[in-house]
mmCIF file of C-alpha atoms in Angstrom:
data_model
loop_
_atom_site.group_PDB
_atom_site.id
_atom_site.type_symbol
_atom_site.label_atom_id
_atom_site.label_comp_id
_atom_site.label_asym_id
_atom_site.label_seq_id
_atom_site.Cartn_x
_atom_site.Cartn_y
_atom_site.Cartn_z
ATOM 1 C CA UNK A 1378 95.000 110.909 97.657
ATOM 2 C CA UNK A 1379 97.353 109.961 100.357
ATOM 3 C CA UNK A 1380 101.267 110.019 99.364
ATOM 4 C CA UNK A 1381 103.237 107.232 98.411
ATOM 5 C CA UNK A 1382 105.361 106.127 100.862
ATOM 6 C CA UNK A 1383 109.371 106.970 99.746
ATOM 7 C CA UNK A 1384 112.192 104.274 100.648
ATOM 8 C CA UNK A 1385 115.760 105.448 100.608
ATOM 9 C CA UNK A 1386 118.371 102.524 100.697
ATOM 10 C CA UNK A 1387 122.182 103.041 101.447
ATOM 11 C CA UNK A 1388 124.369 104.578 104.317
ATOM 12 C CA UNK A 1389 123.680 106.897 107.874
ATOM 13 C CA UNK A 1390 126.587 108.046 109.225
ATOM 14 C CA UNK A 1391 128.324 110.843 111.479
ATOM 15 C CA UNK A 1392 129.273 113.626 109.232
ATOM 16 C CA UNK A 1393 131.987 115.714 111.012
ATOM 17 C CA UNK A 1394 131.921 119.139 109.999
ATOM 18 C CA UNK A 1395 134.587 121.388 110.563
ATOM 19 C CA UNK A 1396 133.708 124.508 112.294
ATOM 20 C CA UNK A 1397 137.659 126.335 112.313
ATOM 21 C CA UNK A 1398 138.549 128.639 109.696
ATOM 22 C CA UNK A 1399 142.360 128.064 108.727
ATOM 23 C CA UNK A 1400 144.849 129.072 105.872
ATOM 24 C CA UNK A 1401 144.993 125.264 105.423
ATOM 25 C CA UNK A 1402 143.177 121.828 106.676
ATOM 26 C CA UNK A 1403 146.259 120.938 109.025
ATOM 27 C CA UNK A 1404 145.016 124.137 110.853
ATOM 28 C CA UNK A 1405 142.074 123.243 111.639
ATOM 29 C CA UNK A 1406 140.853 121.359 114.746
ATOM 30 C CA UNK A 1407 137.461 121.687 115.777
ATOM 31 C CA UNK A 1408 134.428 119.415 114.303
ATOM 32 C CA UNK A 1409 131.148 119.196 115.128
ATOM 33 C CA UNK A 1410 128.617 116.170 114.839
ATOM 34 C CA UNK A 1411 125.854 116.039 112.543
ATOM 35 C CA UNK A 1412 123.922 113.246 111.741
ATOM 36 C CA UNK A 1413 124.511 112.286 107.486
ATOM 37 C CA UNK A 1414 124.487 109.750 105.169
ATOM 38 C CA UNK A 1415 122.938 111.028 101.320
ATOM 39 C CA UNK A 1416 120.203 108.500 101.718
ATOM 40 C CA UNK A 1417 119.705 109.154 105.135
ATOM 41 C CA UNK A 1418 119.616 112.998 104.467
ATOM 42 C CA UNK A 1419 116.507 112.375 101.290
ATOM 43 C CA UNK A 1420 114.235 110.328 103.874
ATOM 44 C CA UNK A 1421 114.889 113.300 106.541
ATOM 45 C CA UNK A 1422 113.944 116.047 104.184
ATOM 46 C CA UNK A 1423 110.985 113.700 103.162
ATOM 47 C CA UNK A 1424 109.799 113.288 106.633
ATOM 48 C CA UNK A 1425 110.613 116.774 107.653
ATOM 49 C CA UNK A 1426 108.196 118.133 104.917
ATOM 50 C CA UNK A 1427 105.276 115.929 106.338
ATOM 51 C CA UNK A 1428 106.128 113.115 103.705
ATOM 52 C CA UNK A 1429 106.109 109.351 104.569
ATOM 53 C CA UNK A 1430 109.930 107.967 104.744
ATOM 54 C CA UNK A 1431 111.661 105.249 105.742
ATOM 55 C CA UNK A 1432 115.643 104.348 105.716
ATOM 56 C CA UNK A 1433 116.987 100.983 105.206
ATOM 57 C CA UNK A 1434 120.368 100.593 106.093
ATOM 58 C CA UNK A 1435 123.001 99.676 108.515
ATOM 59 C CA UNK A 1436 124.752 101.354 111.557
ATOM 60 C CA UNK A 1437 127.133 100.376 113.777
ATOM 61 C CA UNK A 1438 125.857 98.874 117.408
ATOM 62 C CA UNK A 1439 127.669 102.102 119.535
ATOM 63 C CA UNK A 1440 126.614 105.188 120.409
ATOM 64 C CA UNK A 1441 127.033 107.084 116.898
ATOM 65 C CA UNK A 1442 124.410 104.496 115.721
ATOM 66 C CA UNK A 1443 122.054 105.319 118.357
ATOM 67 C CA UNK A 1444 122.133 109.034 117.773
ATOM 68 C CA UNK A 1445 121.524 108.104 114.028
ATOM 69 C CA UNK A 1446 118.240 106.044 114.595
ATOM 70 C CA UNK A 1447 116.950 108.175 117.504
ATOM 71 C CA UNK A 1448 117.373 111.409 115.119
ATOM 72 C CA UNK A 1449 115.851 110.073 112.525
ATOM 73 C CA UNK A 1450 112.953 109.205 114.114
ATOM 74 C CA UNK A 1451 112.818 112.974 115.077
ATOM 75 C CA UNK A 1452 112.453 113.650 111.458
ATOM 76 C CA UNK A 1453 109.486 111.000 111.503
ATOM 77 C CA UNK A 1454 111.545 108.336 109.105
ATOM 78 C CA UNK A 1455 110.226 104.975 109.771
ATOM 79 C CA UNK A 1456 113.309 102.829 110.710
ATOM 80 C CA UNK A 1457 112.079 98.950 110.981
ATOM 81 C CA UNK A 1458 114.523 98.096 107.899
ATOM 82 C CA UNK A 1459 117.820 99.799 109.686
ATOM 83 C CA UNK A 1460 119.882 96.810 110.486
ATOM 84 C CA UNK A 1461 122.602 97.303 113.617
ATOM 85 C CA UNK A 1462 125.842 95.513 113.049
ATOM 86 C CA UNK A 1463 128.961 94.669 115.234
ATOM 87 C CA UNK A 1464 131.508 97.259 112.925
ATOM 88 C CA UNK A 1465 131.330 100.600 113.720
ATOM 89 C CA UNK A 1466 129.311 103.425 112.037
ATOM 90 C CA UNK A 1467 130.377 104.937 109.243
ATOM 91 C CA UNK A 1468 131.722 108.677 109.517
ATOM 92 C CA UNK A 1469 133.134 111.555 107.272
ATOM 93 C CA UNK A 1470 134.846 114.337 108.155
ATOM 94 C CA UNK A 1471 133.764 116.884 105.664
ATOM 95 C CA UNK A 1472 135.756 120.284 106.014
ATOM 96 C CA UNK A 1473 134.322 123.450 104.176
ATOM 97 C CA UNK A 1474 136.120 126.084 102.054
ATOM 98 C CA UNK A 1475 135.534 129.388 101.662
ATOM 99 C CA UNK A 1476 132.556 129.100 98.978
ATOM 100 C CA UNK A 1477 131.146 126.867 101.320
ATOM 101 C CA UNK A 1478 132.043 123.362 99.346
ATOM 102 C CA UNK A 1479 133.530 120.678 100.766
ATOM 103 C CA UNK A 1480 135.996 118.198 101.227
ATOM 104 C CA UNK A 1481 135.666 114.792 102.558
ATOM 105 C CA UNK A 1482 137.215 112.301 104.290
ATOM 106 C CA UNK A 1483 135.846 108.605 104.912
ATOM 107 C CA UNK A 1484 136.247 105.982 107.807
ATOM 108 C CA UNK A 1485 133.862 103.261 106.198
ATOM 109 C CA UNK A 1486 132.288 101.238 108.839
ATOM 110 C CA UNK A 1487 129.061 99.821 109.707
ATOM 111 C CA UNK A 1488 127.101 100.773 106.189
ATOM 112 C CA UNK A 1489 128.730 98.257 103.811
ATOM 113 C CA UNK A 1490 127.034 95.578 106.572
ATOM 114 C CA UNK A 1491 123.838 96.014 104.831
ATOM 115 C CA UNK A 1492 122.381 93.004 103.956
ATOM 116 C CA UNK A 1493 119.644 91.928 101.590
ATOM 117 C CA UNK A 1494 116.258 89.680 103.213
ATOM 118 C CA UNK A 1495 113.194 88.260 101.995
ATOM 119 C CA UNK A 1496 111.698 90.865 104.638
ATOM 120 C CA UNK A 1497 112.783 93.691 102.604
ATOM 121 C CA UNK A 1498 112.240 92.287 99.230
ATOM 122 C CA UNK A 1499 110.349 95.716 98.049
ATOM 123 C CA UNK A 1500 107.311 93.340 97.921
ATOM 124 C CA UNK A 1501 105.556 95.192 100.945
ATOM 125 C CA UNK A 1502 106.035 98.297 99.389
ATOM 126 C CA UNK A 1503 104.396 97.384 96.239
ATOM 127 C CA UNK A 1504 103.825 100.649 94.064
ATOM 128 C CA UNK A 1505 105.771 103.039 96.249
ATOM 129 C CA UNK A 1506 109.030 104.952 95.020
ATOM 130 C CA UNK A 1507 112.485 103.320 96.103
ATOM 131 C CA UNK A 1508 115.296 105.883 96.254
ATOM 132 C CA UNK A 1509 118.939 104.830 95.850
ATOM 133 C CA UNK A 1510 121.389 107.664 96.138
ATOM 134 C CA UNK A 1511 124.171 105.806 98.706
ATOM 135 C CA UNK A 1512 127.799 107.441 97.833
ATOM 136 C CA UNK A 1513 128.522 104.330 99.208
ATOM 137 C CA UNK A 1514 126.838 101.640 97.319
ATOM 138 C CA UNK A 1515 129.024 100.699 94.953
ATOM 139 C CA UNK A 1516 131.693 100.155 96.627
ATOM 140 C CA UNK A 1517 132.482 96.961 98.145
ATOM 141 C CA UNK A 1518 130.539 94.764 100.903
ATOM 142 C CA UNK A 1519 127.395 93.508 101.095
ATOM 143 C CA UNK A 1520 125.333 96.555 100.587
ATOM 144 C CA UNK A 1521 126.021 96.910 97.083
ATOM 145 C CA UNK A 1522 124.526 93.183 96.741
ATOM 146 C CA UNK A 1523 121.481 94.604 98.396
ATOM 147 C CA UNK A 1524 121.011 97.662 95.846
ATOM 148 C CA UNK A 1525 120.983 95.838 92.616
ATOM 149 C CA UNK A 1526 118.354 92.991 94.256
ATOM 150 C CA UNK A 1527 116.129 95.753 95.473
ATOM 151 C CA UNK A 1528 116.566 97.742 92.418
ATOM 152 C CA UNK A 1529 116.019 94.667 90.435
ATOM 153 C CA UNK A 1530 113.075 94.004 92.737
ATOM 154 C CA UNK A 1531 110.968 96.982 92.820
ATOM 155 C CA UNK A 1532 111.373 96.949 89.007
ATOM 156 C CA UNK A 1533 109.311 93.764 88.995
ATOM 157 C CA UNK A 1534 106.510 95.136 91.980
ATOM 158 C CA UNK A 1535 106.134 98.143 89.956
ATOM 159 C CA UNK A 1536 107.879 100.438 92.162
ATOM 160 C CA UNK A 1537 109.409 103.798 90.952
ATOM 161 C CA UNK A 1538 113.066 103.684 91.038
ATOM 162 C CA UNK A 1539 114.942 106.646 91.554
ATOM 163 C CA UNK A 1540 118.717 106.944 91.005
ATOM 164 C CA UNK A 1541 121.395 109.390 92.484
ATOM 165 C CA UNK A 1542 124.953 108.476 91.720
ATOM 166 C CA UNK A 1543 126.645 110.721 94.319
ATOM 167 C CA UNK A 1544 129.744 110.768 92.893
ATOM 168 C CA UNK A 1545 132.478 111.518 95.496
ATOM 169 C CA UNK A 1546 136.203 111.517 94.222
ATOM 170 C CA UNK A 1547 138.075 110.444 97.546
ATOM 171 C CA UNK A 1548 136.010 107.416 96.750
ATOM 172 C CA UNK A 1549 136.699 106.383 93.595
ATOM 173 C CA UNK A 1550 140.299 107.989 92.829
ATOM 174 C CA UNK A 1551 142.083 105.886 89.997
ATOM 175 C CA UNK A 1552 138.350 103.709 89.662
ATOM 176 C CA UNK A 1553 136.478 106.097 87.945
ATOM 177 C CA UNK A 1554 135.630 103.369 84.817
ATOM 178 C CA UNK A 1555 134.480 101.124 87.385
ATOM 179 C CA UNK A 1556 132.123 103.520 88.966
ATOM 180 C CA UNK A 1557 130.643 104.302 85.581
ATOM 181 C CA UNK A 1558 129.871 100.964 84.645
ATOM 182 C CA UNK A 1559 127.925 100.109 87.649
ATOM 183 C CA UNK A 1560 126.005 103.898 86.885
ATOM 184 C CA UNK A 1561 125.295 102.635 83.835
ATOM 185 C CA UNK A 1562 123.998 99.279 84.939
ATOM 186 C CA UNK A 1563 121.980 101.170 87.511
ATOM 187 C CA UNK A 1564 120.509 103.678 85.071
ATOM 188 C CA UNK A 1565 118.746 100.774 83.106
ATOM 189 C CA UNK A 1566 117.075 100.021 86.287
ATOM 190 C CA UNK A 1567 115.721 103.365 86.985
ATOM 191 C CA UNK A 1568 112.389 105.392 86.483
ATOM 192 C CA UNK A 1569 114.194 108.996 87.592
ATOM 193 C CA UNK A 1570 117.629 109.954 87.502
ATOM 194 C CA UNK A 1571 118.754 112.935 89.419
ATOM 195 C CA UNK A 1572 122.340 114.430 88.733
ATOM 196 C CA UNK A 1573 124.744 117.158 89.356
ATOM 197 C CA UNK A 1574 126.180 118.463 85.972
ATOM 198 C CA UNK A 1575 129.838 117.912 87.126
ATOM 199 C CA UNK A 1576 128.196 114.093 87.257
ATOM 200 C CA UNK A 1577 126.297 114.201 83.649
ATOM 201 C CA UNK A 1578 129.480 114.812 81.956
ATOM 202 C CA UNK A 1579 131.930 112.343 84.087
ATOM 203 C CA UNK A 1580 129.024 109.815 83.417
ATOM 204 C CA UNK A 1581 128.100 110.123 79.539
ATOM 205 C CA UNK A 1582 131.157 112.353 78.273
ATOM 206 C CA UNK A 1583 129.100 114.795 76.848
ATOM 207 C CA UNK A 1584 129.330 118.661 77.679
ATOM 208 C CA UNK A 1585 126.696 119.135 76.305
ATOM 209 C CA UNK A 1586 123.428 119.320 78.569
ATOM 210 C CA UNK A 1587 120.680 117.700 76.477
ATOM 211 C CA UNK A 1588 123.153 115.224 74.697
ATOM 212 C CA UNK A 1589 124.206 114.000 77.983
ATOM 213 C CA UNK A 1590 120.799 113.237 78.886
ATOM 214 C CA UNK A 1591 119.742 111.793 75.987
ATOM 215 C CA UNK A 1592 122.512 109.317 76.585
ATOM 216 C CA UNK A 1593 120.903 108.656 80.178
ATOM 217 C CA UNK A 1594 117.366 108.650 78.278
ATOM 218 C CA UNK A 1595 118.324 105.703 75.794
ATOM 219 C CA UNK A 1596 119.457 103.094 78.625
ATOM 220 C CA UNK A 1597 115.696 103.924 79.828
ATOM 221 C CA UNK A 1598 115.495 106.408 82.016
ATOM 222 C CA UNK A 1599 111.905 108.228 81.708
ATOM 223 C CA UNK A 1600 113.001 111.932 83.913
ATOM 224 C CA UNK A 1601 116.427 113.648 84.316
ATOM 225 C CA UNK A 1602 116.945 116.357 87.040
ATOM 226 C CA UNK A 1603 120.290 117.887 86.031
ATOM 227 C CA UNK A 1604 121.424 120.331 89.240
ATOM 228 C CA UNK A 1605 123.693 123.138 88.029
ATOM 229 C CA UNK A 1606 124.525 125.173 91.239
ATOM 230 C CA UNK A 1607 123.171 128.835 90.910
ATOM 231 C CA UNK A 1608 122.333 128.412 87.030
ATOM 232 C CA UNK A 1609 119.405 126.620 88.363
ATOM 233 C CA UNK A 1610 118.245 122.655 87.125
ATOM 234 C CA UNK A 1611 117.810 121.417 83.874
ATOM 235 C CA UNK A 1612 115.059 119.241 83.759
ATOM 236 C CA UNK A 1613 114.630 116.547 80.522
ATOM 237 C CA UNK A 1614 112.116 113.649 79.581
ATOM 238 C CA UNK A 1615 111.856 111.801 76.671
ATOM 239 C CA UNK A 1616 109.314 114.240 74.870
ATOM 240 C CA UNK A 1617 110.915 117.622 75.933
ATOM 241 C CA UNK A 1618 113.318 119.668 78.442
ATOM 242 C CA UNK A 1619 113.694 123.182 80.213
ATOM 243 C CA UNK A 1620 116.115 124.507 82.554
ATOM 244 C CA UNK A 1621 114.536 126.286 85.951
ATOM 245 C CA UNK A 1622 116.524 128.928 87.532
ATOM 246 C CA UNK A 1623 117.502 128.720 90.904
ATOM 247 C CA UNK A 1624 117.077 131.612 93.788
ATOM 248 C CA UNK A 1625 119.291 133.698 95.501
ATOM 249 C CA UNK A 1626 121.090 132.496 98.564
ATOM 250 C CA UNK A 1627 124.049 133.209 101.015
ATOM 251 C CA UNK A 1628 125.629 129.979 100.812
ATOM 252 C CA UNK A 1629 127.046 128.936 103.940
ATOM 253 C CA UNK A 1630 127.248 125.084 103.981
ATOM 254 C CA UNK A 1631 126.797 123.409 100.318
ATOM 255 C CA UNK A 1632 126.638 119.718 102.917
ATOM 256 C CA UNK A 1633 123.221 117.869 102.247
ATOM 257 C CA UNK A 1634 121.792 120.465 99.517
ATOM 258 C CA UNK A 1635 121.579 117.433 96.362
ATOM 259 C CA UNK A 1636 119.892 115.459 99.273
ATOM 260 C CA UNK A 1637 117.651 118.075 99.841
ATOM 261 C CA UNK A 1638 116.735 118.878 96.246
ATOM 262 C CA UNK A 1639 115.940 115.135 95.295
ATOM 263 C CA UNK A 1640 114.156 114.461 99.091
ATOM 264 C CA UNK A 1641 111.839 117.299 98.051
ATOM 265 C CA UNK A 1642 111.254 116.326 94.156
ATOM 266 C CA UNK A 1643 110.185 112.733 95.555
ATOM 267 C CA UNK A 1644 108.221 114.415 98.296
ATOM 268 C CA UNK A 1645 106.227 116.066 95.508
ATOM 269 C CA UNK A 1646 105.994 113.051 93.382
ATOM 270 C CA UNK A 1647 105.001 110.672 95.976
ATOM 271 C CA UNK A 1648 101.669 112.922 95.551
ATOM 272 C CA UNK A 1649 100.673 111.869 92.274
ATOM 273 C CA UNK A 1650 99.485 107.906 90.499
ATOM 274 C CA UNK A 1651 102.677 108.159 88.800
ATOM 275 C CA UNK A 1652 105.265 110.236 87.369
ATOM 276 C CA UNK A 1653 104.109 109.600 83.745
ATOM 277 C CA UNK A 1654 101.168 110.987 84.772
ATOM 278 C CA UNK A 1655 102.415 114.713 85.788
ATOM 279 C CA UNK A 1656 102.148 117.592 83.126
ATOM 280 C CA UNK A 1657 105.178 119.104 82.463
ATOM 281 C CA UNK A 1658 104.033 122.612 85.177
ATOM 282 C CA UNK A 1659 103.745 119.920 87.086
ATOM 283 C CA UNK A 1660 107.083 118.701 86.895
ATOM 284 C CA UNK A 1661 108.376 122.599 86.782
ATOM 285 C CA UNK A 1662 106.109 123.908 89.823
ATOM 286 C CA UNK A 1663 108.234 119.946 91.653
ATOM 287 C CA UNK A 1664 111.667 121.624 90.386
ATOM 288 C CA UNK A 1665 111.285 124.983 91.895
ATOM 289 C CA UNK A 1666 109.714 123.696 94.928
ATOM 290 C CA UNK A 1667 112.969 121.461 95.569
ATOM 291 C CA UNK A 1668 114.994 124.272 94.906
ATOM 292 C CA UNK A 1669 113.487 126.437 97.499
ATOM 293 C CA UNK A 1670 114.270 123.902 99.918
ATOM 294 C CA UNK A 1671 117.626 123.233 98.663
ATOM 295 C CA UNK A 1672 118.629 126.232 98.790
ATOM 296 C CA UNK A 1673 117.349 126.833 102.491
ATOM 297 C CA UNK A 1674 119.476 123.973 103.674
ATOM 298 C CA UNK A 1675 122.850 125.630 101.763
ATOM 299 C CA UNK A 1676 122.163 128.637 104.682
ATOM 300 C CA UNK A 1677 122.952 126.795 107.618
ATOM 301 C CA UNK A 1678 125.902 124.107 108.698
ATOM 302 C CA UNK A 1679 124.716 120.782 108.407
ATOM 303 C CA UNK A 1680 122.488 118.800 106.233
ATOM 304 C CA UNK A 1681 119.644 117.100 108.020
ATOM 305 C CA UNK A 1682 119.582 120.126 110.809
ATOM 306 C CA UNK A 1683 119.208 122.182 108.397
ATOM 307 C CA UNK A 1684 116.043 121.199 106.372
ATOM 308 C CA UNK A 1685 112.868 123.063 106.584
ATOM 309 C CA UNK A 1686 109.343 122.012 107.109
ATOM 310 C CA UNK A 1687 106.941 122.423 104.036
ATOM 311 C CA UNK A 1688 105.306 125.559 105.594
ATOM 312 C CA UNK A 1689 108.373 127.221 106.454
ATOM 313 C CA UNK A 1690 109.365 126.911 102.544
ATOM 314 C CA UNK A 1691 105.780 128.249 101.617
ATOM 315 C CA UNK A 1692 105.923 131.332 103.302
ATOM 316 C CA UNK A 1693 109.290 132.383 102.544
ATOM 317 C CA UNK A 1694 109.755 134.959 99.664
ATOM 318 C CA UNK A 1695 112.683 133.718 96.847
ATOM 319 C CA UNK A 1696 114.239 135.990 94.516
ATOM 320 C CA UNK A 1697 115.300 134.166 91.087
ATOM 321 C CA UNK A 1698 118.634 134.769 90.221
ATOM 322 C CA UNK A 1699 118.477 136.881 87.300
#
């Protein structure tokens, strides 16, 4: 059958990244451009891989919004629903330390213009699979009045709603409890979850793995993908769970890898009638699949230039970290 087409909702923006080694951050001065944006970075890997994407968004009407629409087209993302506003695009500086994490900082423009229509009501996409992983969402402006209606809204048209929280703490300093109450209100809405386990603990307040997703699994969430860094993904539904182990890698930029993992799962299950339909190999075989592209991305700067193609994952040998 012919793949569902995926819709990711939420922010593109210029992500600079940092390209100077220094003791400190004050030492460093050069950054490059890369196109960003979590959402923007799922429907790129999804397009890159020979999926069907679009974006729905907003960018600024100047130049850094021009390069944002134009690339990704490149990456074959279907960009009808990106909206072009008079406030500047978004950007983030992101700066990279030695184990190739990051550190952000945010000039919010352009994305919290976002605004809901009857034109992209979900209603045309009618048994496709929304994504909503903005780090952006929830804060405030008018795209966060867009997420909940389209969440709300592709609940009704039978949609499958996925969910990425993408927590980021120079966000939400001192307004963590309002962060997770609008997670919580966003999990009831949502078919899939996908989560780093720094996240499932903030989130429930549970160490533990499976009693942190069982939390997740009681507000009605069907699938879990827990990411855990080089210990590989934990994987839960409602009947059962199993963690995958990741492969080996030499890490250079971390930038875009979550959005690669979660672009790739919903490449794999915009193949199938429905998630409840997949066997649980199925949903393992989906894991390590997203993995291997994941962990591609981590081994070069920047995280939509960085994403593979489907055959160029294939054809690659991995060696599971032991």
């Amino acid at each position: 059958m012919m793949s569902k087409k995926v819709i990711c909702i939420g922010e593109a923006l210029i992500d600079f990244v940092c390209t100077d080694v220094g003791e400190n951050n004050t030492d460093r001065e050069v950054y490059l451009r890369k196109p960003g944006g979590a959402p923007a970075n799922v429907s790129a890997c999804i397009g890159r891989l020979g999926g069907h994407a679009e974006f729905i968004g907003a960018v600024g009407d100047d130049a850094f919004g021009d390069y944002l629409i134009e690339t990704l087209k490149k990456y074959h993302v279907g960009v009808s629903g990106t909206q072009k506003v008079s406030v500047p695009t978004t950007l983030a500086f992101v700066t990279l330390q030695d184990n190739g994490e990051r550190e952000f900082i945010f000039h919010r423009g352009a994305d919290a213009e976002f605004v809901f229509s009857e034109e992209d009501d979900g209603g045309q996409y009618s048994n496709d699979i929304f994504h909503f992983g903005s780090a952006t969402a929830f804060l405030d402006g008018s795209l966060q009045d867009a997420y909940f209606a389209m969440a709300e809204r592709c609940r009704e048209n039978n949609s499958l709603v996925c969910f990425d929280p993408n927590y980021r703490v120079d966000l939400w300093k001192s307004r963590l409890e309002i962060f997770k109450a609008k997670c919580n209100a966003f999990f009831k809405l949502a078919d899939v979850v996908k989560v780093s386990e720094e996240e499932l603990q903030l989130l429930t307040g549970e160490s533990d793995l499976q009693v942190g997703c069982s939390v997740i699994h009681k507000l009605g969430v069907g699938i879990i993908f827990v990411t855990m860094g080089s210990k590989g993904c934990h994987l839960s539904t409602n009947q059962e769970a199993h963690t995958i182990p990741a492969f080996k890698i030499n890490a250079i930029d971390t930038t875009g890898a979550g959005d690669a993992f979660i672009g790739a799962m919903l490449f794999k299950l915009a193949s199938f009638d429905s998630v409840d339909c997949m066997t649980v190999k199925e949903l393992r075989d989906a894991v390590m699949f997203a993995q291997k592209v994941s962990a591609t991305v981590c081994e070069k700067m920047g995280a939509m230039t960085a994403l593979p193609t489907e055959s160029e994952v294939q054809s690659r040998e991995f060696e599971v970290i032991g």
